[in-house]
PDB file of C-alpha atoms in Angstrom:
ATOM      1  CA  MET S   1      25.984   6.240 -21.491  1.00 51.00           C
ATOM      2  CA  ALA S   2      27.737   9.423 -22.945  1.00 41.00           C
ATOM      3  CA  GLY S   3      30.851   9.421 -20.861  1.00 43.00           C
ATOM      4  CA  ARG S   4      31.425   6.023 -21.501  1.00 44.00           C
ATOM      5  CA  ALA S   5      30.783   6.317 -25.258  1.00 40.00           C
ATOM      6  CA  ALA S   6      33.115   9.458 -25.672  1.00 36.00           C
ATOM      7  CA  ALA S   7      36.222   7.043 -23.844  1.00 36.00           C
ATOM      8  CA  CYS S   8      35.916   4.530 -26.719  1.00 39.00           C
ATOM      9  CA  LEU S   9      34.382   6.151 -29.773  1.00 45.00           C
ATOM     10  CA  LEU S  10      34.927   9.415 -31.345  1.00 37.00           C
ATOM     11  CA  LEU S  11      32.068  11.787 -31.529  1.00 39.00           C
ATOM     12  CA  ALA S  12      30.927  12.325 -35.315  1.00 39.00           C
ATOM     13  CA  LEU S  13      29.154  16.175 -35.215  1.00 39.00           C
ATOM     14  CA  PRO S  14      27.081  17.539 -36.608  1.00 42.00           C
ATOM     15  CA  LEU S  15      24.635  15.199 -37.586  1.00 47.00           C
ATOM     16  CA  ALA S  16      21.294  14.875 -39.286  1.00 47.00           C
ATOM     17  CA  ALA S  17      18.857  14.168 -36.409  1.00 47.00           C
ATOM     18  CA  PRO S  18      17.132  10.770 -37.228  1.00 52.00           C
ATOM     19  CA  ALA S  19      13.480  11.156 -38.130  1.00 53.00           C
ATOM     20  CA  GLN S  20      11.676  10.637 -35.061  1.00 80.00           C
ATOM     21  CA  GLN S  21       8.576   8.512 -36.671  1.00 83.00           C
ATOM     22  CA  VAL S  22       8.843   4.983 -38.004  1.00 85.00           C
ATOM     23  CA  ARG S  23       6.356   3.286 -40.053  1.00 86.00           C
ATOM     24  CA  VAL S  24       6.240  -0.433 -39.630  1.00 86.00           C
ATOM     25  CA  GLY S  25       4.085  -2.796 -41.344  1.00 85.00           C
ATOM     26  CA  VAL S  26       2.910  -5.496 -38.762  1.00 85.00           C
ATOM     27  CA  LEU S  27       1.268  -8.943 -39.346  1.00 85.00           C
ATOM     28  CA  GLY S  28       2.027  -9.042 -43.009  1.00 83.00           C
ATOM     29  CA  LEU S  29       3.237 -12.713 -42.431  1.00 83.00           C
ATOM     30  CA  PHE S  30      -0.178 -13.861 -42.061  1.00 89.00           C
ATOM     31  CA  HIS S  31      -1.213 -12.125 -45.441  1.00 91.00           C
ATOM     32  CA  PRO S  32      -4.588 -11.379 -43.239  1.00 92.00           C
ATOM     33  CA  GLN S  33      -8.152 -11.119 -44.939  1.00 94.00           C
ATOM     34  CA  ALA S  34      -9.680  -9.904 -41.800  1.00 95.00           C
ATOM     35  CA  LEU S  35      -8.221  -8.332 -38.479  1.00 96.00           C
ATOM     36  CA  GLU S  36      -9.632  -7.442 -35.047  1.00 96.00           C
ATOM     37  CA  VAL S  37      -9.038  -4.248 -33.579  1.00 95.00           C
ATOM     38  CA  ARG S  38      -9.328  -3.526 -30.080  1.00 95.00           C
ATOM     39  CA  THR S  39      -9.317  -0.060 -28.705  1.00 93.00           C
ATOM     40  CA  GLU S  40      -9.887   1.619 -24.980  1.00 90.00           C
ATOM     41  CA  ALA S  41     -13.318   2.607 -26.424  1.00 89.00           C
ATOM     42  CA  GLU S  42     -14.453  -0.394 -28.602  1.00 92.00           C
ATOM     43  CA  THR S  43     -13.796  -3.685 -30.274  1.00 94.00           C
ATOM     44  CA  PHE S  44     -14.435  -4.370 -34.112  1.00 95.00           C
ATOM     45  CA  ARG S  45     -13.439  -6.094 -37.171  1.00 95.00           C
ATOM     46  CA  VAL S  46     -11.847  -5.212 -40.587  1.00 96.00           C
ATOM     47  CA  ARG S  47     -12.021  -7.027 -43.398  1.00 94.00           C
ATOM     48  CA  LEU S  48     -11.383  -6.949 -47.215  1.00 92.00           C
ATOM     49  CA  ASP S  49     -14.331  -5.598 -49.390  1.00 91.00           C
ATOM     50  CA  PRO S  50     -15.328  -9.135 -51.432  1.00 90.00           C
ATOM     51  CA  GLU S  51     -16.119  -6.498 -54.145  1.00 89.00           C
ATOM     52  CA  GLY S  52     -12.600  -4.984 -54.049  1.00 87.00           C
ATOM     53  CA  ARG S  53     -13.452  -1.505 -53.517  1.00 90.00           C
ATOM     54  CA  GLY S  54     -11.548  -0.925 -49.857  1.00 93.00           C
ATOM     55  CA  ILE S  55     -12.179  -2.193 -46.479  1.00 93.00           C
ATOM     56  CA  LEU S  56     -15.046  -3.205 -44.509  1.00 94.00           C
ATOM     57  CA  VAL S  57     -15.003  -1.838 -40.949  1.00 94.00           C
ATOM     58  CA  GLU S  58     -17.591  -4.010 -38.964  1.00 94.00           C
ATOM     59  CA  THR S  59     -19.013  -2.756 -35.584  1.00 91.00           C
ATOM     60  CA  PRO S  60     -22.194  -3.758 -33.532  1.00 87.00           C
ATOM     61  CA  ALA S  61     -23.772  -0.589 -34.983  1.00 86.00           C
ATOM     62  CA  GLY S  62     -23.336  -1.788 -38.802  1.00 88.00           C
ATOM     63  CA  ALA S  63     -20.713  -1.729 -41.289  1.00 90.00           C
ATOM     64  CA  ARG S  64     -18.771   1.049 -43.419  1.00 92.00           C
ATOM     65  CA  LEU S  65     -17.066   0.936 -46.223  1.00 94.00           C
ATOM     66  CA  LEU S  66     -13.884   3.276 -46.375  1.00 93.00           C
ATOM     67  CA  GLN S  67     -10.754   3.343 -48.126  1.00 94.00           C
ATOM     68  CA  ARG S  68      -8.499   4.002 -45.104  1.00 92.00           C
ATOM     69  CA  LEU S  69      -8.949   3.332 -41.609  1.00 94.00           C
ATOM     70  CA  GLU S  70      -6.770   5.854 -39.022  1.00 93.00           C
ATOM     71  CA  LEU S  71      -6.680   5.327 -35.425  1.00 92.00           C
ATOM     72  CA  PRO S  72      -4.629   6.843 -32.607  1.00 91.00           C
ATOM     73  CA  GLY S  73      -3.053   4.427 -30.374  1.00 85.00           C
ATOM     74  CA  PRO S  74      -2.934   2.698 -27.814  1.00 91.00           C
ATOM     75  CA  PHE S  75      -4.593  -0.470 -29.536  1.00 93.00           C
ATOM     76  CA  GLU S  76      -4.769  -4.374 -29.972  1.00 94.00           C
ATOM     77  CA  LEU S  77      -4.413  -5.773 -33.267  1.00 93.00           C
ATOM     78  CA  ALA S  78      -5.064  -9.812 -33.958  1.00 93.00           C
ATOM     79  CA  ALA S  79      -5.109 -11.992 -36.581  1.00 91.00           C
ATOM     80  CA  PRO S  80      -8.080 -13.912 -35.799  1.00 86.00           C
ATOM     81  CA  GLY S  81      -6.919 -17.356 -34.531  1.00 85.00           C
ATOM     82  CA  LYS S  82      -3.506 -16.826 -35.030  1.00 89.00           C
ATOM     83  CA  LEU S  83      -1.799 -14.056 -32.921  1.00 89.00           C
ATOM     84  CA  ARG S  84      -2.602 -10.885 -31.069  1.00 92.00           C
ATOM     85  CA  ARG S  85      -0.127  -7.757 -30.219  1.00 92.00           C
ATOM     86  CA  SER S  86      -0.568  -4.526 -28.484  1.00 91.00           C
ATOM     87  CA  TYR S  87       0.755  -1.329 -29.809  1.00 91.00           C
ATOM     88  CA  ALA S  88       1.206   2.057 -28.431  1.00 88.00           C
ATOM     89  CA  GLY S  89       1.575   3.809 -31.869  1.00 87.00           C
ATOM     90  CA  SER S  90      -0.904   5.102 -34.346  1.00 91.00           C
ATOM     91  CA  LEU S  91      -2.680   2.614 -36.730  1.00 94.00           C
ATOM     92  CA  GLU S  92      -3.569   2.736 -40.572  1.00 93.00           C
ATOM     93  CA  LEU S  93      -5.509   0.104 -42.218  1.00 95.00           C
ATOM     94  CA  THR S  94      -5.714  -0.165 -46.159  1.00 93.00           C
ATOM     95  CA  ALA S  95      -6.139  -2.757 -48.676  1.00 94.00           C
ATOM     96  CA  ALA S  96      -3.286  -3.834 -50.988  1.00 90.00           C
ATOM     97  CA  SER S  97      -2.484  -6.338 -53.373  1.00 87.00           C
ATOM     98  CA  GLY S  98      -5.344  -8.738 -52.109  1.00 90.00           C
ATOM     99  CA  GLU S  99      -5.161  -8.344 -48.435  1.00 91.00           C
ATOM    100  CA  LEU S 100      -5.021  -5.795 -45.468  1.00 94.00           C
ATOM    101  CA  ARG S 101      -2.339  -3.908 -44.907  1.00 93.00           C
ATOM    102  CA  ALA S 102      -1.447  -2.618 -41.405  1.00 91.00           C
ATOM    103  CA  VAL S 103       0.973  -0.138 -40.777  1.00 91.00           C
ATOM    104  CA  VAL S 104       2.004   1.088 -37.226  1.00 91.00           C
ATOM    105  CA  GLY S 105       3.409   4.351 -36.817  1.00 89.00           C
ATOM    106  CA  PHE S 106       5.845   4.198 -33.882  1.00 89.00           C
ATOM    107  CA  GLU S 107       7.805   7.043 -32.052  1.00 90.00           C
ATOM    108  CA  LEU S 108      11.609   6.042 -32.892  1.00 91.00           C
ATOM    109  CA  GLU S 109      12.274   5.037 -29.477  1.00 93.00           C
ATOM    110  CA  ASP S 110       9.248   2.968 -28.868  1.00 92.00           C
ATOM    111  CA  ALA S 111      10.385   1.110 -32.179  1.00 91.00           C
ATOM    112  CA  VAL S 112      13.838   0.693 -30.888  1.00 94.00           C
ATOM    113  CA  ALA S 113      12.531  -0.605 -27.325  1.00 94.00           C
ATOM    114  CA  ALA S 114      10.042  -2.972 -29.252  1.00 92.00           C
ATOM    115  CA  ILE S 115      13.055  -4.577 -31.562  1.00 92.00           C
ATOM    116  CA  VAL S 116      15.270  -4.961 -28.861  1.00 95.00           C
ATOM    117  CA  ALA S 117      12.770  -6.634 -26.741  1.00 93.00           C
ATOM    118  CA  ALA S 118      12.188  -9.043 -29.667  1.00 90.00           C
ATOM    119  CA  GLU S 119      15.709  -9.426 -30.843  1.00 92.00           C
ATOM    120  CA  THR S 120      17.299 -10.531 -27.328  1.00 94.00           C
ATOM    121  CA  ALA S 121      16.410 -12.127 -23.931  1.00 90.00           C
ATOM    122  CA  PRO S 122      15.779 -11.144 -20.413  1.00 81.00           C
ATOM    123  CA  ASP S 123      18.966 -12.286 -19.166  1.00 88.00           C
ATOM    124  CA  TRP S 124      21.117 -10.067 -21.466  1.00 95.00           C
ATOM    125  CA  PRO S 125      23.283  -7.715 -19.260  1.00 97.00           C
ATOM    126  CA  LEU S 126      22.216  -4.129 -19.971  1.00 97.00           C
ATOM    127  CA  ASP S 127      25.597  -2.850 -21.741  1.00 97.00           C
ATOM    128  CA  ALA S 128      24.696  -5.802 -24.493  1.00 98.00           C
ATOM    129  CA  LEU S 129      21.220  -4.326 -24.580  1.00 97.00           C
ATOM    130  CA  GLU S 130      22.476  -0.866 -25.049  1.00 97.00           C
ATOM    131  CA  ALA S 131      24.814  -2.024 -27.782  1.00 98.00           C
ATOM    132  CA  GLN S 132      21.725  -3.308 -29.367  1.00 97.00           C
ATOM    133  CA  ALA S 133      19.842  -0.550 -29.093  1.00 97.00           C
ATOM    134  CA  ILE S 134      22.387   1.397 -30.916  1.00 97.00           C
ATOM    135  CA  VAL S 135      22.583  -0.667 -33.536  1.00 96.00           C
ATOM    136  CA  THR S 136      18.816  -1.020 -33.965  1.00 94.00           C
ATOM    137  CA  ARG S 137      18.372   2.682 -34.006  1.00 95.00           C
ATOM    138  CA  SER S 138      20.932   3.153 -36.589  1.00 93.00           C
ATOM    139  CA  TYR S 139      19.510   0.484 -38.958  1.00 89.00           C
ATOM    140  CA  LEU S 140      16.007   2.231 -38.603  1.00 91.00           C
ATOM    141  CA  ALA S 141      17.672   5.948 -39.174  1.00 88.00           C
ATOM    142  CA  ALA S 142      19.346   4.761 -41.906  1.00 86.00           C
ATOM    143  CA  GLY S 143      17.486   1.938 -43.637  1.00 74.00           C
ATOM    144  CA  ARG S 144      14.226   3.402 -44.367  1.00 70.00           C
ATOM    145  CA  ASN S 145      11.545   2.947 -47.213  1.00 66.00           C
ATOM    146  CA  ARG S 146      12.519  -1.039 -47.587  1.00 68.00           C
ATOM    147  CA  HIS S 147       8.835  -1.646 -48.132  1.00 66.00           C
ATOM    148  CA  ASP S 148       6.195   0.000 -50.444  1.00 78.00           C
ATOM    149  CA  GLY S 149       3.944   2.172 -48.308  1.00 75.00           C
ATOM    150  CA  PHE S 150       6.026   1.458 -45.231  1.00 76.00           C
ATOM    151  CA  ASP S 151       9.519   1.561 -43.791  1.00 79.00           C
ATOM    152  CA  PHE S 152      10.188  -1.617 -42.102  1.00 82.00           C
ATOM    153  CA  CYS S 153       8.667  -5.173 -41.567  1.00 79.00           C
ATOM    154  CA  ASP S 154       7.902  -6.603 -38.321  1.00 81.00           C
ATOM    155  CA  THR S 155       9.761  -9.850 -39.308  1.00 74.00           C
ATOM    156  CA  THR S 156      13.531 -10.730 -39.792  1.00 71.00           C
ATOM    157  CA  HIS S 157      13.511  -9.581 -43.126  1.00 72.00           C
ATOM    158  CA  CYS S 158      13.796  -5.894 -41.915  1.00 70.00           C
ATOM    159  CA  GLN S 159      13.906  -6.544 -37.716  1.00 74.00           C
ATOM    160  CA  TRP S 160      11.566  -8.579 -35.690  1.00 69.00           C
ATOM    161  CA  MET S 161       9.327  -6.501 -33.571  1.00 78.00           C
ATOM    162  CA  ALA S 162       6.526  -8.216 -31.074  1.00 80.00           C
ATOM    163  CA  GLY S 163       4.750  -5.420 -29.873  1.00 78.00           C
ATOM    164  CA  ALA S 164       5.002  -2.555 -27.484  1.00 80.00           C
ATOM    165  CA  VAL S 165       6.944  -3.087 -24.622  1.00 86.00           C
ATOM    166  CA  GLY S 166       6.238  -1.317 -20.998  1.00 88.00           C
ATOM    167  CA  PRO S 167       8.604   1.545 -19.540  1.00 89.00           C
ATOM    168  CA  GLY S 168       9.799  -0.799 -17.107  1.00 90.00           C
ATOM    169  CA  HIS S 169      11.224  -3.569 -19.667  1.00 94.00           C
ATOM    170  CA  ALA S 170      14.935  -3.824 -19.819  1.00 95.00           C
ATOM    171  CA  ALA S 171      14.676  -3.242 -23.539  1.00 94.00           C
ATOM    172  CA  ALA S 172      12.762   0.185 -22.852  1.00 95.00           C
ATOM    173  CA  ARG S 173      15.784   1.068 -20.101  1.00 95.00           C
ATOM    174  CA  ALA S 174      18.403   0.479 -22.675  1.00 96.00           C
ATOM    175  CA  ALA S 175      16.683   2.590 -25.374  1.00 95.00           C
ATOM    176  CA  ARG S 176      16.388   5.656 -22.814  1.00 95.00           C
ATOM    177  CA  ARG S 177      19.761   5.594 -21.773  1.00 96.00           C
ATOM    178  CA  THR S 178      21.334   5.443 -25.438  1.00 96.00           C
ATOM    179  CA  ALA S 179      18.623   7.652 -26.921  1.00 94.00           C
ATOM    180  CA  GLY S 180      19.589   9.238 -29.868  1.00 93.00           C
ATOM    181  CA  TRP S 181      23.056   7.292 -30.280  1.00 95.00           C
ATOM    182  CA  VAL S 182      23.659   6.157 -33.677  1.00 95.00           C
ATOM    183  CA  LEU S 183      26.834   4.624 -35.352  1.00 95.00           C
ATOM    184  CA  THR S 184      28.276   6.936 -38.155  1.00 93.00           C
ATOM    185  CA  TYR S 185      30.832   6.296 -41.070  1.00 91.00           C
ATOM    186  CA  ARG S 186      32.160   9.360 -42.914  1.00 87.00           C
ATOM    187  CA  MET S 187      29.429  11.483 -41.461  1.00 85.00           C
ATOM    188  CA  ASN S 188      26.499   8.955 -43.091  1.00 87.00           C
ATOM    189  CA  VAL S 189      24.425   6.965 -40.133  1.00 90.00           C
ATOM    190  CA  ILE S 190      25.180   3.106 -40.990  1.00 90.00           C
ATOM    191  CA  GLU S 191      22.703   0.705 -41.943  1.00 89.00           C
ATOM    192  CA  ALA S 192      23.818  -1.404 -38.663  1.00 92.00           C
ATOM    193  CA  LEU S 193      23.641  -4.975 -38.893  1.00 92.00           C
ATOM    194  CA  PHE S 194      23.783  -7.881 -36.609  1.00 93.00           C
ATOM    195  CA  SER S 195      23.125 -11.728 -36.320  1.00 92.00           C
ATOM    196  CA  ARG S 196      22.645 -14.193 -33.895  1.00 93.00           C
ATOM    197  CA  ARG S 197      26.242 -15.864 -33.888  1.00 93.00           C
ATOM    198  CA  CYS S 198      29.370 -15.134 -36.056  1.00 93.00           C
ATOM    199  CA  GLY S 199      30.928 -18.427 -35.745  1.00 91.00           C
ATOM    200  CA  GLY S 200      34.432 -16.752 -34.731  1.00 93.00           C
ATOM    201  CA  ARG S 201      34.848 -14.109 -37.221  1.00 94.00           C
ATOM    202  CA  THR S 202      32.505 -11.575 -38.921  1.00 95.00           C
ATOM    203  CA  GLN S 203      31.587 -11.118 -42.461  1.00 91.00           C
ATOM    204  CA  SER S 204      32.012  -7.981 -44.766  1.00 90.00           C
ATOM    205  CA  LEU S 205      29.311  -7.042 -47.029  1.00 87.00           C
ATOM    206  CA  ALA S 206      31.495  -8.109 -50.029  1.00 86.00           C
ATOM    207  CA  ALA S 207      31.936 -11.663 -48.858  1.00 88.00           C
ATOM    208  CA  VAL S 208      28.135 -12.332 -48.400  1.00 88.00           C
ATOM    209  CA  GLY S 209      27.233 -10.476 -51.640  1.00 85.00           C
ATOM    210  CA  LEU S 210      25.421  -7.491 -50.015  1.00 77.00           C
ATOM    211  CA  SER S 211      26.032  -3.571 -50.736  1.00 70.00           C
ATOM    212  CA  PRO S 212      23.385  -1.095 -49.362  1.00 58.00           C
ATOM    213  CA  ALA S 213      24.419   2.240 -50.595  1.00 52.00           C
ATOM    214  CA  VAL S 214      24.201   5.402 -48.665  1.00 51.00           C
ATOM    215  CA  PRO S 215      22.897   8.248 -51.122  1.00 51.00           C
ATOM    216  CA  GLY S 216      25.474  10.956 -51.247  1.00 51.00           C
ATOM    217  CA  GLY S 217      27.964   9.024 -49.545  1.00 55.00           C
ATOM    218  CA  GLU S 218      29.798   5.902 -49.085  1.00 69.00           C
ATOM    219  CA  ALA S 219      28.198   2.866 -47.492  1.00 78.00           C
ATOM    220  CA  TYR S 220      30.118   0.865 -44.324  1.00 88.00           C
ATOM    221  CA  PRO S 221      32.014  -1.828 -45.868  1.00 86.00           C
ATOM    222  CA  TYR S 222      31.647  -3.925 -42.469  1.00 91.00           C
ATOM    223  CA  PHE S 223      35.490  -4.841 -41.922  1.00 93.00           C
ATOM    224  CA  PRO S 224      35.762  -8.433 -40.823  1.00 94.00           C
ATOM    225  CA  VAL S 225      36.861  -8.907 -37.392  1.00 95.00           C
ATOM    226  CA  ASP S 226      37.362 -11.436 -34.832  1.00 96.00           C
ATOM    227  CA  CYS S 227      34.918 -12.284 -32.507  1.00 95.00           C
ATOM    228  CA  PRO S 228      36.771 -13.551 -29.206  1.00 93.00           C
ATOM    229  CA  VAL S 229      33.549 -15.266 -27.572  1.00 95.00           C
ATOM    230  CA  CYS S 230      32.876 -17.279 -30.855  1.00 93.00           C
ATOM    231  CA  ARG S 231      36.655 -18.159 -31.135  1.00 90.00           C
ATOM    232  CA  ARG S 232      36.680 -19.731 -28.154  1.00 90.00           C
ATOM    233  CA  ALA S 233      33.692 -21.682 -28.523  1.00 85.00           C
ATOM    234  CA  SER S 234      31.306 -21.668 -31.460  1.00 78.00           C
ATOM    235  CA  PRO S 235      29.748 -25.261 -32.045  1.00 82.00           C
ATOM    236  CA  SER S 236      29.753 -26.383 -35.396  1.00 89.00           C
ATOM    237  CA  TRP S 237      26.631 -27.735 -37.506  1.00 91.00           C
ATOM    238  CA  THR S 238      26.203 -30.064 -40.532  1.00 92.00           C
ATOM    239  CA  ARG S 239      23.520 -30.574 -42.844  1.00 93.00           C
ATOM    240  CA  ASP S 240      22.734 -33.190 -45.740  1.00 92.00           C
ATOM    241  CA  LEU S 241      20.783 -31.635 -48.117  1.00 93.00           C
ATOM    242  CA  PRO S 242      19.505 -32.837 -51.760  1.00 91.00           C
ATOM    243  CA  ALA S 243      21.790 -30.842 -54.527  1.00 89.00           C
ATOM    244  CA  GLU S 244      18.772 -30.338 -56.637  1.00 89.00           C
ATOM    245  CA  SER S 245      16.976 -28.231 -53.844  1.00 89.00           C
ATOM    246  CA  ALA S 246      20.117 -26.387 -52.505  1.00 89.00           C
ATOM    247  CA  GLN S 247      22.172 -25.612 -55.556  1.00 86.00           C
ATOM    248  CA  GLU S 248      22.588 -22.208 -54.571  1.00 88.00           C
ATOM    249  CA  ALA S 249      24.630 -23.342 -51.606  1.00 85.00           C
ATOM    250  CA  LEU S 250      27.325 -25.120 -54.109  1.00 85.00           C
ATOM    251  CA  LEU S 251      27.314 -22.427 -56.826  1.00 86.00           C
ATOM    252  CA  ARG S 252      27.421 -19.083 -54.599  1.00 87.00           C
ATOM    253  CA  PRO S 253      28.737 -20.450 -51.214  1.00 83.00           C
ATOM    254  CA  GLY S 254      28.691 -17.901 -48.551  1.00 83.00           C
ATOM    255  CA  SER S 255      25.966 -15.504 -50.295  1.00 87.00           C
ATOM    256  CA  GLU S 256      23.185 -14.445 -48.273  1.00 87.00           C
ATOM    257  CA  ALA S 257      20.945 -14.246 -51.171  1.00 87.00           C
ATOM    258  CA  ALA S 258      21.824 -18.167 -52.007  1.00 87.00           C
ATOM    259  CA  ARG S 259      21.245 -18.933 -48.455  1.00 88.00           C
ATOM    260  CA  LEU S 260      17.853 -17.312 -48.126  1.00 88.00           C
ATOM    261  CA  ALA S 261      16.867 -19.263 -51.398  1.00 90.00           C
ATOM    262  CA  VAL S 262      17.708 -22.392 -49.814  1.00 90.00           C
ATOM    263  CA  THR S 263      16.071 -21.813 -46.509  1.00 89.00           C
ATOM    264  CA  ARG S 264      12.992 -20.554 -48.331  1.00 88.00           C
ATOM    265  CA  ARG S 265      12.744 -23.863 -50.221  1.00 91.00           C
ATOM    266  CA  LEU S 266      13.895 -26.055 -47.338  1.00 92.00           C
ATOM    267  CA  GLY S 267      13.018 -24.259 -44.144  1.00 88.00           C
ATOM    268  CA  TRP S 268      14.862 -21.803 -42.321  1.00 80.00           C
ATOM    269  CA  SER S 269      17.296 -24.189 -40.132  1.00 88.00           C
ATOM    270  CA  ALA S 270      18.600 -25.841 -43.528  1.00 89.00           C
ATOM    271  CA  LEU S 271      21.210 -23.461 -43.661  1.00 89.00           C
ATOM    272  CA  PRO S 272      21.937 -21.669 -40.586  1.00 88.00           C
ATOM    273  CA  SER S 273      24.699 -19.296 -41.581  1.00 89.00           C
ATOM    274  CA  ASN S 274      26.898 -17.828 -44.630  1.00 87.00           C
ATOM    275  CA  ASP S 275      30.035 -19.639 -43.024  1.00 88.00           C
ATOM    276  CA  TYR S 276      30.171 -23.172 -44.317  1.00 89.00           C
ATOM    277  CA  ARG S 277      32.091 -25.697 -46.632  1.00 92.00           C
ATOM    278  CA  VAL S 278      30.157 -27.978 -48.831  1.00 92.00           C
ATOM    279  CA  THR S 279      31.064 -31.364 -50.454  1.00 91.00           C
ATOM    280  CA  ARG S 280      28.917 -33.083 -53.361  1.00 90.00           C
ATOM    281  CA  ASN S 281      28.184 -36.606 -52.889  1.00 86.00           C
ATOM    282  CA  ASP S 282      25.892 -38.813 -55.214  1.00 86.00           C
ATOM    283  CA  GLY S 283      23.314 -36.024 -55.624  1.00 88.00           C
ATOM    284  CA  ARG S 284      23.864 -34.909 -52.133  1.00 93.00           C
ATOM    285  CA  LEU S 285      25.265 -32.077 -50.430  1.00 93.00           C
ATOM    286  CA  ALA S 286      27.386 -32.664 -47.273  1.00 93.00           C
ATOM    287  CA  ILE S 287      27.424 -29.098 -45.576  1.00 92.00           C
ATOM    288  CA  GLU S 288      29.412 -28.353 -42.447  1.00 92.00           C
ATOM    289  CA  GLY S 289      29.591 -24.659 -40.856  1.00 88.00           C
ATOM    290  CA  SER S 290      29.392 -22.586 -37.876  1.00 89.00           C
ATOM    291  CA  GLY S 291      27.483 -19.653 -36.614  1.00 89.00           C
ATOM    292  CA  GLU S 292      24.094 -18.408 -37.264  1.00 90.00           C
ATOM    293  CA  GLY S 293      22.710 -15.877 -39.776  1.00 86.00           C
ATOM    294  CA  HIS S 294      24.588 -13.833 -41.965  1.00 90.00           C
ATOM    295  CA  GLY S 295      27.397 -13.064 -39.583  1.00 92.00           C
ATOM    296  CA  VAL S 296      27.643  -9.287 -40.740  1.00 93.00           C
ATOM    297  CA  GLY S 297      28.299  -6.613 -37.799  1.00 95.00           C
ATOM    298  CA  LEU S 298      27.182  -7.251 -34.352  1.00 97.00           C
ATOM    299  CA  CYS S 299      27.523 -10.450 -33.062  1.00 96.00           C
ATOM    300  CA  GLN S 300      24.954 -11.090 -30.370  1.00 96.00           C
ATOM    301  CA  ARG S 301      26.617 -14.064 -28.566  1.00 96.00           C
ATOM    302  CA  GLY S 302      29.458 -12.005 -28.507  1.00 96.00           C
ATOM    303  CA  ALA S 303      28.122  -8.863 -27.088  1.00 97.00           C
ATOM    304  CA  LYS S 304      26.124 -10.785 -24.475  1.00 97.00           C
ATOM    305  CA  GLU S 305      29.118 -12.511 -23.026  1.00 97.00           C
ATOM    306  CA  LEU S 306      31.527  -9.383 -23.403  1.00 97.00           C
ATOM    307  CA  ALA S 307      28.833  -7.525 -21.592  1.00 98.00           C
ATOM    308  CA  ALA S 308      28.992  -9.855 -18.885  1.00 97.00           C
ATOM    309  CA  GLU S 309      32.795  -9.569 -18.602  1.00 97.00           C
ATOM    310  CA  GLY S 310      32.269  -5.891 -18.082  1.00 97.00           C
ATOM    311  CA  LEU S 311      32.521  -4.347 -21.608  1.00 97.00           C
ATOM    312  CA  SER S 312      30.819  -1.045 -22.083  1.00 97.00           C
ATOM    313  CA  ALA S 313      28.091  -0.802 -24.873  1.00 97.00           C
ATOM    314  CA  ALA S 314      30.854   1.736 -26.585  1.00 96.00           C
ATOM    315  CA  ARG S 315      33.532  -0.992 -26.352  1.00 96.00           C
ATOM    316  CA  ILE S 316      31.542  -3.625 -27.549  1.00 97.00           C
ATOM    317  CA  LEU S 317      30.645  -1.585 -30.599  1.00 97.00           C
ATOM    318  CA  SER S 318      33.917  -0.473 -31.423  1.00 96.00           C
ATOM    319  CA  LEU S 319      35.158  -4.220 -31.517  1.00 97.00           C
ATOM    320  CA  TYR S 320      32.105  -5.255 -33.980  1.00 97.00           C
ATOM    321  CA  PHE S 321      32.094  -1.960 -35.903  1.00 97.00           C
ATOM    322  CA  PRO S 322      35.934  -0.849 -36.635  1.00 95.00           C
ATOM    323  CA  GLY S 323      36.236   2.839 -37.957  1.00 93.00           C
ATOM    324  CA  VAL S 324      32.768   3.896 -37.279  1.00 94.00           C
ATOM    325  CA  ARG S 325      32.010   6.587 -34.785  1.00 93.00           C
ATOM    326  CA  LEU S 326      29.169   6.979 -32.411  1.00 93.00           C
ATOM    327  CA  GLY S 327      27.358  10.546 -32.555  1.00 85.00           C
ATOM    328  CA  ARG S 328      24.125  11.960 -31.096  1.00 79.00           C
ATOM    329  CA  PRO S 329      22.664  14.913 -32.750  1.00 60.00           C
TER     330      PRO S 329
END
């Protein structure tokens, strides 16, 4: 990886080493009142204390009232009747805002592998997985403290994560081969973003109304670039939405905040991307667009196809992130 990267992107050194621990809030999507924990030694249940004094840890030997439960990994965590996942990191359980808060402490590279596995597919070429791993690691290194009490969540609000992956998984291999590599802009690690399909041209931060700041430095503006893969073939989509329920799409077209407002109200498929045109007609909005996601940064569809054509991870990243440098502490 190092040799191929240096041929395409300049090295930015010295860099501060990315923090090696990442705290991820998990299963919060279910707003759990109770969770099941399974370790190598035992299986037990944790639930909110009905009197609001903390959490109740219920084992065959009896129940204990605690303010905080901390366990080393590995373990399984389940929202009963909904979802069960395995984790290798440490577990912290507390009560917060009327629900259980489960936070898993990951080693950075384990978190990278878990996210890459969830955000990609098994048929991706290795170079595309490596590009995704570098983007993910950069995001984790630069975008911490997105939530109160932990750095990231395991949903698409931050980055999707479905639990631990084994060392033989292709995503784990991509993480190992790129270990430590991050994208930088003017000596700052960038909060690297990606979307499923850009529709033919990626978006700048300003175009979608986003402006993440870098303390003490300058945020990467995400220069819009043409995507050769999506330019060749990018299926369009159409939607017919009630104007009163999707007014943000008309008032703030292209805004990521507007898209999220509409999709939270009408469902995630209501407005697939920020690249669209709107026509108002008798209380309805006729919308035609292309792409999938906010369109900023790496285009996953483009990365996959370009890697299949023989481009290295570094070449792919230089296309979608012009002006950045690839650095490793």
